[in-house]
XYZ file of C-alpha atoms in Angstrom:
511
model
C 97.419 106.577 59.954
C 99.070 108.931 62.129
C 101.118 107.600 64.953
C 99.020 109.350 67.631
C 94.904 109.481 66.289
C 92.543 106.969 67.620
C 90.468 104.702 65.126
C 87.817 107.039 64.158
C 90.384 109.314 62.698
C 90.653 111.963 65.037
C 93.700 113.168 67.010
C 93.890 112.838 70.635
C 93.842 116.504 70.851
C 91.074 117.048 68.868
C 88.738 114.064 70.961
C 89.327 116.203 73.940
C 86.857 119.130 71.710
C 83.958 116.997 72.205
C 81.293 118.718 73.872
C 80.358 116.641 77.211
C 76.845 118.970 78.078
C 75.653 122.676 77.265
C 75.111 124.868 80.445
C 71.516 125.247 80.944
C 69.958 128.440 79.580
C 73.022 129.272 77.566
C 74.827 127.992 74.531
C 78.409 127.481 76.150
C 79.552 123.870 75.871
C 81.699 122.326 78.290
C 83.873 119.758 76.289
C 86.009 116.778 77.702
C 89.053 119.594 77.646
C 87.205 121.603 80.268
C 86.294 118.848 82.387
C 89.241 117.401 82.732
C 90.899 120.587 84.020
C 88.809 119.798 87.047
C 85.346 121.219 88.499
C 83.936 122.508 91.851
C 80.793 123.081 92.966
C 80.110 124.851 96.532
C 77.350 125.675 98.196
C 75.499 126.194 101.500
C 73.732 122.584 103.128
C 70.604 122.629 101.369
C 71.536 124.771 98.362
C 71.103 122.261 95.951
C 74.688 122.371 94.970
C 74.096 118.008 94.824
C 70.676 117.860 93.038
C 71.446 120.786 90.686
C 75.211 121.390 89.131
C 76.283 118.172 90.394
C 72.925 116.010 89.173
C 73.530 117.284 85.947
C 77.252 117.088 85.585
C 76.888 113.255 86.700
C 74.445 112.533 84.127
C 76.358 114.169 81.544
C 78.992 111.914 82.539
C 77.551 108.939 82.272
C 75.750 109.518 79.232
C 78.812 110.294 77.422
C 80.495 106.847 78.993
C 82.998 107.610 80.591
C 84.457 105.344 83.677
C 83.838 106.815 87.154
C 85.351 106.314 90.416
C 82.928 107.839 93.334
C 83.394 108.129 96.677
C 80.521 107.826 99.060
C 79.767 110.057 101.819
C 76.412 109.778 102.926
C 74.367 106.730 103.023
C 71.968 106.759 100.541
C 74.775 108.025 97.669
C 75.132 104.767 96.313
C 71.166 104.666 95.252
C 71.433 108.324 94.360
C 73.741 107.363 92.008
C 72.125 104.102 90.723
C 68.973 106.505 89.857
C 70.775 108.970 88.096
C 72.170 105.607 86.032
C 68.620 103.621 85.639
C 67.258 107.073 84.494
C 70.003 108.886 82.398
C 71.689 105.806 80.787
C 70.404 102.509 81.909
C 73.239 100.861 79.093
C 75.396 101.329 82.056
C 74.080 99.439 84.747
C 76.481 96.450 83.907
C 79.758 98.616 83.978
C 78.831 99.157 87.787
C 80.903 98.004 90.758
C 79.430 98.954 94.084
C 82.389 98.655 96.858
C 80.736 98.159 100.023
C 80.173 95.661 103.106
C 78.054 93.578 101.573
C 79.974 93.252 98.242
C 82.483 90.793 99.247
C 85.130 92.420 97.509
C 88.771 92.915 98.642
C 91.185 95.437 97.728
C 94.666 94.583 99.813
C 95.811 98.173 98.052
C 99.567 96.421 99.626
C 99.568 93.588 97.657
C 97.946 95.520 94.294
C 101.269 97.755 94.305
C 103.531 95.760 94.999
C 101.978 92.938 92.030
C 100.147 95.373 89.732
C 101.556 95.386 86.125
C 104.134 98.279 84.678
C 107.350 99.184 85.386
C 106.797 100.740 88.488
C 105.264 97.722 90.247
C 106.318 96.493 93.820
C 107.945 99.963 94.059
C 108.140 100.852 97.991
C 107.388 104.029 97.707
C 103.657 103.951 96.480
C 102.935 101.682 99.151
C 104.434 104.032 101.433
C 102.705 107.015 99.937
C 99.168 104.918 100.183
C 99.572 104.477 104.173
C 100.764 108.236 104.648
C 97.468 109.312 103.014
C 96.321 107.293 105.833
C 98.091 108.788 108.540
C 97.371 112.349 107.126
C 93.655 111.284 107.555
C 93.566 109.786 110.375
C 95.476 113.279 111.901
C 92.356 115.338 110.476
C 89.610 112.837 112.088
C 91.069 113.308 115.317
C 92.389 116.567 115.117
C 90.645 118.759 112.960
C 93.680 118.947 110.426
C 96.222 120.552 113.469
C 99.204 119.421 113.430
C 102.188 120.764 115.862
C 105.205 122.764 115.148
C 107.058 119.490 114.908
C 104.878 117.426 112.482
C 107.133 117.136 109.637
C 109.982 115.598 111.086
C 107.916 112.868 112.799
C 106.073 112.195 109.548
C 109.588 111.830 107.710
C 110.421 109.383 110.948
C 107.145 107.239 110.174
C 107.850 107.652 106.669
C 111.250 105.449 107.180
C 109.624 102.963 109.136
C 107.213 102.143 106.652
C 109.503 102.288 103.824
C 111.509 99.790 105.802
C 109.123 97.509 106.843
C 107.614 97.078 103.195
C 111.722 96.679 101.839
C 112.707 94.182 104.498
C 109.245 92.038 103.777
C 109.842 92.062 100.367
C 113.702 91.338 100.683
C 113.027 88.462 103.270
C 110.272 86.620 100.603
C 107.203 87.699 103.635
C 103.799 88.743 102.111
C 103.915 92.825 102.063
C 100.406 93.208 104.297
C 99.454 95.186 107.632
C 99.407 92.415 109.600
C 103.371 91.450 108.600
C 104.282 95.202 109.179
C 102.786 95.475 112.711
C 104.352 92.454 113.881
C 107.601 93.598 112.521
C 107.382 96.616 114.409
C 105.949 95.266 117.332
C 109.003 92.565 117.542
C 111.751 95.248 116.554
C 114.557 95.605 118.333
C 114.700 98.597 120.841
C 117.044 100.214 122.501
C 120.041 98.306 123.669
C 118.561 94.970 122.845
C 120.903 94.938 119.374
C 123.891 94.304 121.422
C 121.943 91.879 123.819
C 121.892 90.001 120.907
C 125.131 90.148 119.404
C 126.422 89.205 123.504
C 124.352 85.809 122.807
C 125.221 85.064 119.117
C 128.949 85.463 120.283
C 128.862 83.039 123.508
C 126.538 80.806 121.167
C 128.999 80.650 118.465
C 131.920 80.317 120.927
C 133.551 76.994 121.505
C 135.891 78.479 124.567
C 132.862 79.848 126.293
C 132.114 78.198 129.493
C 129.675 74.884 128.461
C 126.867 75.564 130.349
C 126.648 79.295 129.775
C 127.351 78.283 125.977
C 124.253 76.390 126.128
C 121.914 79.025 128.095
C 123.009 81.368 125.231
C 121.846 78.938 122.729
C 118.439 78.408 124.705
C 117.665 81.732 125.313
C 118.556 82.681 121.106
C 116.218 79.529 120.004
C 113.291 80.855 122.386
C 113.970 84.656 121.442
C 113.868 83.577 117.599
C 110.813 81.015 118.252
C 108.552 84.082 119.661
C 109.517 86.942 117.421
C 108.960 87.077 114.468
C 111.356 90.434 113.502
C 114.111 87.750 114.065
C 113.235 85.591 111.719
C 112.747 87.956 109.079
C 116.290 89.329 109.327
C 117.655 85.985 109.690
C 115.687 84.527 106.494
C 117.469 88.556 104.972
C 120.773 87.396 106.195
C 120.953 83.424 104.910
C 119.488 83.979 101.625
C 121.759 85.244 98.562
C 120.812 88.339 96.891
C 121.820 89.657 93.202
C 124.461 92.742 93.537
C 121.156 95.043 92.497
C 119.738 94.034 95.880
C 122.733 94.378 98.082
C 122.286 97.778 98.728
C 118.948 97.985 99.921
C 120.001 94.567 102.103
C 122.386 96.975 104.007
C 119.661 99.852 104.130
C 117.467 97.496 105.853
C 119.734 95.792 108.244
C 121.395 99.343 109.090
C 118.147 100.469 109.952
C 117.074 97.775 112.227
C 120.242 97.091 113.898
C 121.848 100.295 114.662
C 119.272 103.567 113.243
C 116.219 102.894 114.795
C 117.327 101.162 118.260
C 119.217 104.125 119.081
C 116.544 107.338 118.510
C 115.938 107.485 122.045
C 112.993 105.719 123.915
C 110.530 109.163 123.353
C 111.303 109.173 119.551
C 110.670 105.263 119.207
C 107.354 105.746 120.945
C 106.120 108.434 119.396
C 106.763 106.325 116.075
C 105.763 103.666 116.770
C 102.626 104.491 117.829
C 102.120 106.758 115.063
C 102.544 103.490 113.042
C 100.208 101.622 115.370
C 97.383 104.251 115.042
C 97.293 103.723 110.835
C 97.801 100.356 110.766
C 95.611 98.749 114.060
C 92.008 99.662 112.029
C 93.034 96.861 109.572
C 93.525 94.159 112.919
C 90.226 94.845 114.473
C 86.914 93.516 113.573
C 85.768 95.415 110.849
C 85.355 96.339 106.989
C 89.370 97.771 107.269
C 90.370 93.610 108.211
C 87.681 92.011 106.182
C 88.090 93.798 102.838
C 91.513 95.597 102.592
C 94.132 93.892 104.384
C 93.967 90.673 102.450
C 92.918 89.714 98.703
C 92.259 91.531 95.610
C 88.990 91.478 93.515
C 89.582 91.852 89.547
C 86.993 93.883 90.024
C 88.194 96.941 91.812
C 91.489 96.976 89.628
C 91.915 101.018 88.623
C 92.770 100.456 85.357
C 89.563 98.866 84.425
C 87.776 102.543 85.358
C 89.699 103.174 81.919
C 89.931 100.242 80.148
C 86.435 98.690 80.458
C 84.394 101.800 81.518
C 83.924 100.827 84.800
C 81.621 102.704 87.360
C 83.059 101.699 90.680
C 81.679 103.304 93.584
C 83.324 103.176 97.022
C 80.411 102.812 99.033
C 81.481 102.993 102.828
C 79.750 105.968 104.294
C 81.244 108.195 106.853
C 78.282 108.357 109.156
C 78.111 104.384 109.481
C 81.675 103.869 109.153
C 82.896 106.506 111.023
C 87.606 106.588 110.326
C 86.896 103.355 109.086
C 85.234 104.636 106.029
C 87.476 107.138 105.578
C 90.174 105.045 105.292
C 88.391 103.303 102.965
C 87.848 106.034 100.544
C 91.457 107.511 101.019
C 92.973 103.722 100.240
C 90.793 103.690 97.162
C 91.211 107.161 95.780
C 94.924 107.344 96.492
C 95.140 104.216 94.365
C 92.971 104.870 91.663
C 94.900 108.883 91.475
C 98.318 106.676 90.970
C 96.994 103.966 88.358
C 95.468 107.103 86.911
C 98.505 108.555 87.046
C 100.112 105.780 84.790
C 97.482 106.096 82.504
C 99.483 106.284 78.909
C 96.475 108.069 76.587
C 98.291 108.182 73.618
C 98.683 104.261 73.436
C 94.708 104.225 73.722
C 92.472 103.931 70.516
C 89.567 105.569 71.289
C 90.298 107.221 74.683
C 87.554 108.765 76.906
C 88.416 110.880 80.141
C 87.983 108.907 83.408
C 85.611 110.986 86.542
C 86.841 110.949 89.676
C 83.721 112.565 91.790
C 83.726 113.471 95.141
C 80.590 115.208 97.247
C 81.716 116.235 100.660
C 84.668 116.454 98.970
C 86.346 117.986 102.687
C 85.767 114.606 104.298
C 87.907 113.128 101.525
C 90.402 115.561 101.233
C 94.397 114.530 100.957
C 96.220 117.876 100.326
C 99.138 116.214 99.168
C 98.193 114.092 96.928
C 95.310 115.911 95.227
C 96.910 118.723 94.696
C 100.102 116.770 93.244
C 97.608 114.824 91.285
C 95.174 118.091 90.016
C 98.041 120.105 88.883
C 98.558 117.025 86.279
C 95.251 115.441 86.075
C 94.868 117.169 82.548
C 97.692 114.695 81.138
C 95.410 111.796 82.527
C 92.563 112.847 81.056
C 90.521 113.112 84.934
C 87.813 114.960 85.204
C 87.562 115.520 88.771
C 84.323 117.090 90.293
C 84.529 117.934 94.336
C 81.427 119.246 95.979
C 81.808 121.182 99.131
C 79.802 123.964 101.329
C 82.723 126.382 101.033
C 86.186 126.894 101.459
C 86.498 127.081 104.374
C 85.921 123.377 104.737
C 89.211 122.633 103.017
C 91.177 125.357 105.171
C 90.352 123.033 107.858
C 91.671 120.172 106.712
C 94.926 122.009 105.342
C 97.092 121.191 108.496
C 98.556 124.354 110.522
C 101.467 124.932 107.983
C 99.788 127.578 105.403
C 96.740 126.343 105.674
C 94.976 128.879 103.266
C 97.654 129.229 100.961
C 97.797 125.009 100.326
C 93.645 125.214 99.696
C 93.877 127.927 97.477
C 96.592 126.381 95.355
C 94.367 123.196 95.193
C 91.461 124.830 94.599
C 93.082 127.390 91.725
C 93.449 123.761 89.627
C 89.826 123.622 89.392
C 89.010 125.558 86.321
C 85.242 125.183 85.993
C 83.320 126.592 89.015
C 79.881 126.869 89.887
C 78.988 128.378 92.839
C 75.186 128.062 94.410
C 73.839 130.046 97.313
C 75.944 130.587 99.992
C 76.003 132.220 103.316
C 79.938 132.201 104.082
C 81.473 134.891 104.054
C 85.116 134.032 102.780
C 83.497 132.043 99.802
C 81.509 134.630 98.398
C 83.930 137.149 98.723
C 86.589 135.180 97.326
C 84.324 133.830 94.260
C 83.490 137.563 93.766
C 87.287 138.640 93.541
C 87.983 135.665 91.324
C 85.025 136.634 88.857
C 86.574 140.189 89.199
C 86.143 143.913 89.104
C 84.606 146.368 86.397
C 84.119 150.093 85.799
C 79.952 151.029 86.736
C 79.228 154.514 85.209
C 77.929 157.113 88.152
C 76.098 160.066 86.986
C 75.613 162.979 89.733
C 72.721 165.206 89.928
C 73.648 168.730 91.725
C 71.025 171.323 92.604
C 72.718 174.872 93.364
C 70.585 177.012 95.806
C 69.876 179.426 92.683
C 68.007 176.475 91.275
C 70.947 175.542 88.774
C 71.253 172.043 87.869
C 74.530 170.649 87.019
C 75.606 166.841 85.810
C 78.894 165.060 86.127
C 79.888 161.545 85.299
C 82.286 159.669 86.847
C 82.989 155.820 87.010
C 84.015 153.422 89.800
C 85.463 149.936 89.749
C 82.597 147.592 91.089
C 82.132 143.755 91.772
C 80.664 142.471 88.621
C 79.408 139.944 90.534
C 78.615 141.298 94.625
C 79.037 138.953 97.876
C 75.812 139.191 98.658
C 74.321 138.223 95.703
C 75.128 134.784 96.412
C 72.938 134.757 99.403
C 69.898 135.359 97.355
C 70.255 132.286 94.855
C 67.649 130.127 94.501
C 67.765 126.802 96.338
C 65.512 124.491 94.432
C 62.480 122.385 96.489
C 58.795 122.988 95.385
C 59.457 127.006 97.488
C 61.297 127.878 94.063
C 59.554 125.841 91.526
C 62.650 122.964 91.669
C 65.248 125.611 90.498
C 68.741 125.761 91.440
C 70.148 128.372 90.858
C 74.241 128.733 90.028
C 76.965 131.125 89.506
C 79.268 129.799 87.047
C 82.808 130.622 85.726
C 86.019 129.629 84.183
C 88.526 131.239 82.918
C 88.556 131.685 79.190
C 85.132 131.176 78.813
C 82.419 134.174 77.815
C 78.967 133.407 78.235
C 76.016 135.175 76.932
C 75.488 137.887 73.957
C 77.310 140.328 76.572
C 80.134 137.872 76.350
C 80.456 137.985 80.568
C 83.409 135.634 81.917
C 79.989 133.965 84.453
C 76.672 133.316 83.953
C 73.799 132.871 86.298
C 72.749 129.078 85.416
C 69.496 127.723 86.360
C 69.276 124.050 86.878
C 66.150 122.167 87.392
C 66.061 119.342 90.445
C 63.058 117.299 88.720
C-alpha cells in the first residue's frame, strides 16, 4: 500500500474527485475539490438564496456524510436544519449535537486549549487569539465595524494583557478561566503602587526598622495579600521552582506586572483595562456566556470529533434572542473549531471526508482575521466553507475602517464557487458582473443614404456577458414563481453548458 491512499485504495488526491452534487439543469459536478475551496451564496432578503443554493448544497452535504459545524442565526435554523436531516438523510440524526440553552453543554474554549491534545496544546497564544476574536466582535456590535485611527496599537496593548494573564495563571498552577483573568486584572498593580509595595516588604523584612512601624508594615502586607488575589498569584510565581525552560517567561511575567504595565500612564491603563473588561464581563453576568462557556467542557462539542466521528454540531444561540451574547457564542465556537481544523493532519486519515463549516448571515459572524487567515488555507484542511449573505456590502461593514473593501474582497476572492440570486445592490451586481467578465457582441449597422442607398457595416463591442441588471430580474421562488429560485453561478475553471460559458443560470426548486 502506498504510504499516503486511504483503505479503499484511492489516493488522497484522487478522494477529493468525488462528485458531492450536479448543478441543477446542467451536467457540471461540483466534487469535494471544489467545495472545499469555499462557496458563497448572496442574495437580496427574500431571494431564496437560503431555501434554494443553500437548501441544496446542505443536503448534498449531508448526504455525502460529511461532519458539519453550523452556526445559527435566526431562531428557527436549528429545525431548518433538523428537516433538511429527517428528510435528506435521516442515518444522520444520531451524529447531531445541538449547542444551545437548553443542551446543558459547556465549552470553557480556555480550558479546551490550554488541555486539548497535540503539540500545540496550552499554547498562550490560541487562547489569546480566541478572546481577540471576541474583542473584534464585540467592536462591530457596538460600532458598526469603526474603529479609530489608533485601534491597532490599543489592540496590541490588550493583546499583552491577555497573553499575560493566561502565562502568569498557568505559571502560578491557577485554573486559566475568565473569571481568574478579571480578577487578576482587577487586583493588578497600578501606577505607583509597585514601589508601595516594595516600601512595605523592605520595613517588613527589616530587623532595624522601628518595632512598631515593623509591625504595621507586616499588618498592612498580610491584609493587602488576604484581599487581592494578583498578590497571591505572583507570590505562589515567586516561591515555587521552575525548570530553566520556564525561567524566561517567569521574568516576562513579573516584568510585566511589576514595572511595564504600572507605568503606561493612568489613560493607557484605563483604556485597557476596560477594553479587557468589556470581552471578558459577558462571561460574569447571568447568562448562557457564564453558564456554558466559562467553566467545563462537554466531550461532545470537542472539534475534532466534527472529523473524526462525523459529527453535526450546530451552535444554536440565535442573534435575535441572544443579542452579543450569541455572538460571542458563535465566534468562541467557530474560532475554535477553524484552529482544531486547522490541525487537522488528512494524510494520517484512512478514509478522509471534508468537514462543512456553514454559515447563513454569514456578516453577523464575520472575523476578518481569522477567516480570511483560515480560507486562504482551508483547502489543506479539507473545509468546505459555505457563507450566505445579502451582498457585499454587508462584509465591507464589518471590515473595520483600515481598507475596508480591499480586506472583504481578499476574503471573498477565496471563495471559488459562487452563486449569486436576485439582487437589488448595486455594488454586488456590478462586481459579480466584472468578475464573470467581458466579451465581444457583434453590432451590425443599417445606413440609409438620402438617394435611397443602403449600406452595412459590422463592428463589435466588448459587453457584460452577464449585465447588472439582470440580477434584478431572477426569480425568487414562493408559489408567485412556481417554487423556483433562480441562480447565477460561477467559478473559475469551470465551463458550463454546450456553449461551454464560465456561469450558468441555475434553477433550484424550494419544494
Amino acid at each position: 500500500m502506498k504510504l499516503f491512499e486511504s483503505s479503499n485504495g484511492k489516493s488522497h488526491e484522487d478522494l477529493l474527485d468525488t462528485p458531492l452534487y450536479t448543478v441543477p439543469g446542467t451536467k457540471t459536478i461540483i466534487t469535494w475539490a471544489d467545495a472545499v475551496q469555499g462557496t458563497m451564496v448572496t442574495g437580496s432578503t427574500g431571494s431564496g438564496k437560503s431555501s434554494g443554493a443553500g437548501a441544496y448544497i446542505a443536503k448534498a452535504m449531508l448526504k455525502s456524510g460529511l461532519g458539519m459545524c453550523i452556526l445559527c442565526a435566526k431562531k428557527e435554523e436549528s429545525k431548518r436544519w433538523l428537516r433538511y436531516i429527517e428528510t435528506a438523510a435521516p442515518e444522520r440524526a444520531k451524529d447531531v449535537v445541538i449547542f444551545g440553552k437548553q443542551s446543558g453543554l459547556k465549552f470553557n474554549f480556555l480550558s479546551y486549549e490550554m488541555e486539548r491534545p497535540g503539540e500545540g496544546s496550552g499554547d498562550v497564544l490560541n487562547a489569546v487569539d480566541a478572546l481577540m476574536s471576541l474583542n473584534e466582535q464585540n467592536r462591530v456590535y457596538l460600532s458598526g465595524g469603526n474603529g479609530g485611527k489608533d485601534e491597532r496599537f490599543w489592540d496590541l496593548s490588550l493583546r499583552r494583557l491577555i497573553s499575560r494573564c493566561i502565562s502568569t495563571l498557568k505559571l502560578a498552577g491557577e485554573e486559566v478561566s475568565v473569571s481568574n483573568m478579571r480578577r487578576l486584572v482587577s487586583d493588578c498593580f497600578k501606577g505607583d503602587e509597585p514601589d508601595y509595595y516594595q516600601k512595605l516588604e523592605q520595613q517588613a523584612g527589616d530587623e532595624s526598622t522601628d518595632p512598631q512601624k515593623r509591625q504595621q508594615a507586616i499588618n498592612e502586607l498580610d491584609r493587602w495579600i488576604e484581599t487581592n488575589y494578583f498578590l497571591r498569584v505572583l507570590l505562589k510565581i515567586r516561591n515555587k521552582d521552575f525548570d530553566t525552560s520556564d525561567e524566561e517567561d517567569v521574568d516576562l511575567a513579573l516584568i510585566y506586572w511589576i514595572r511595564e504595565f504600572p507605568k503606561i500612564g493612568e489613560k493607557a491603563t484605563s483604556i485597557v483595562v476596560e477594553s479587557f473588561m468589556g470581552i471578558v464581563e459577558p462571561f460574569l453576568n447571568k447568562g448562557v456566556l457564564k453558564d456554558q462557556f466559562a467553566g467545563g467542557l462537554s466531550a461532545e462539542l470537542l472539534p475534532e470529533n466534527i472529523y473524526q466521528q462525523g459529527r453535526i454540531v450546530i451552535v444554536d444561540f440565535p442573534i435575535k434572542e441572544f443579542g452579543i451574547a450569541g455572538i460571542y457564542a458563535a465566534t468562541i465556537y467557530k474560532t475554535t473549531f477553524q484552529a482544531a481544523m486547522e490541525r487537522r493532519d488528512v494524510e494520517t486519515e484512512a478514509n478522509p471526508k471534508p468537514i462543512g463549516l456553514w454559515i447563513d448571515e454569514y456578516q453577523q459572524f464575520c472575523t476578518h482575521k481569522t477567516d480570511s487567515q483560515f480560507q486562504a488555507t482551508a483547502r489543506s484542511s479539507w473545509v468546505a466553507t459555505v457563507y450566505i449573505t445579502q451582498n457585499i456590502n454587508n462584509i465591507f461593514y464589518v471590515m473595520g475602517s483600515d481598507q475596508p473593501e480591499a480586506k472583504a474582497k481578499s476574503l471573498l476572492g477565496n471563495l471559488n464557487l459562487k452563486y449569486f440570486a436576485s439582487n437589488d445592490n448595486y455594488d454586488t451586481n456590478v462586481w459579480a458582473s466584472n468578475m464573470i467578465g467581458k466579451h465581444m457582441v457583434d453590432f451590425q449597422n443599417l445606413n440609409i443614404s438620402k438617394d435611397m442607398e443602403i449600406s452595412k457595416s459590422k463592428n463589435q463591442h466588448l459587453q457584460f456577458r452577464v449585465s447588472p441588471d439582470h440580477f434584478t430580474f431572477l426569480k425568487t421562488g414562493r408559489k408567485a414563481n412556481n417554487y423556483i429560485v433562480e441562480t447565477i453561478v460561477f467559478k473559475s475553471g469551470k465551463t458550463w453548458g454546450k456553449d461551454n460559458q464560465n456561469f450558468a443560470l441555475v434553477r433550484f426548486d424550494q419544494r
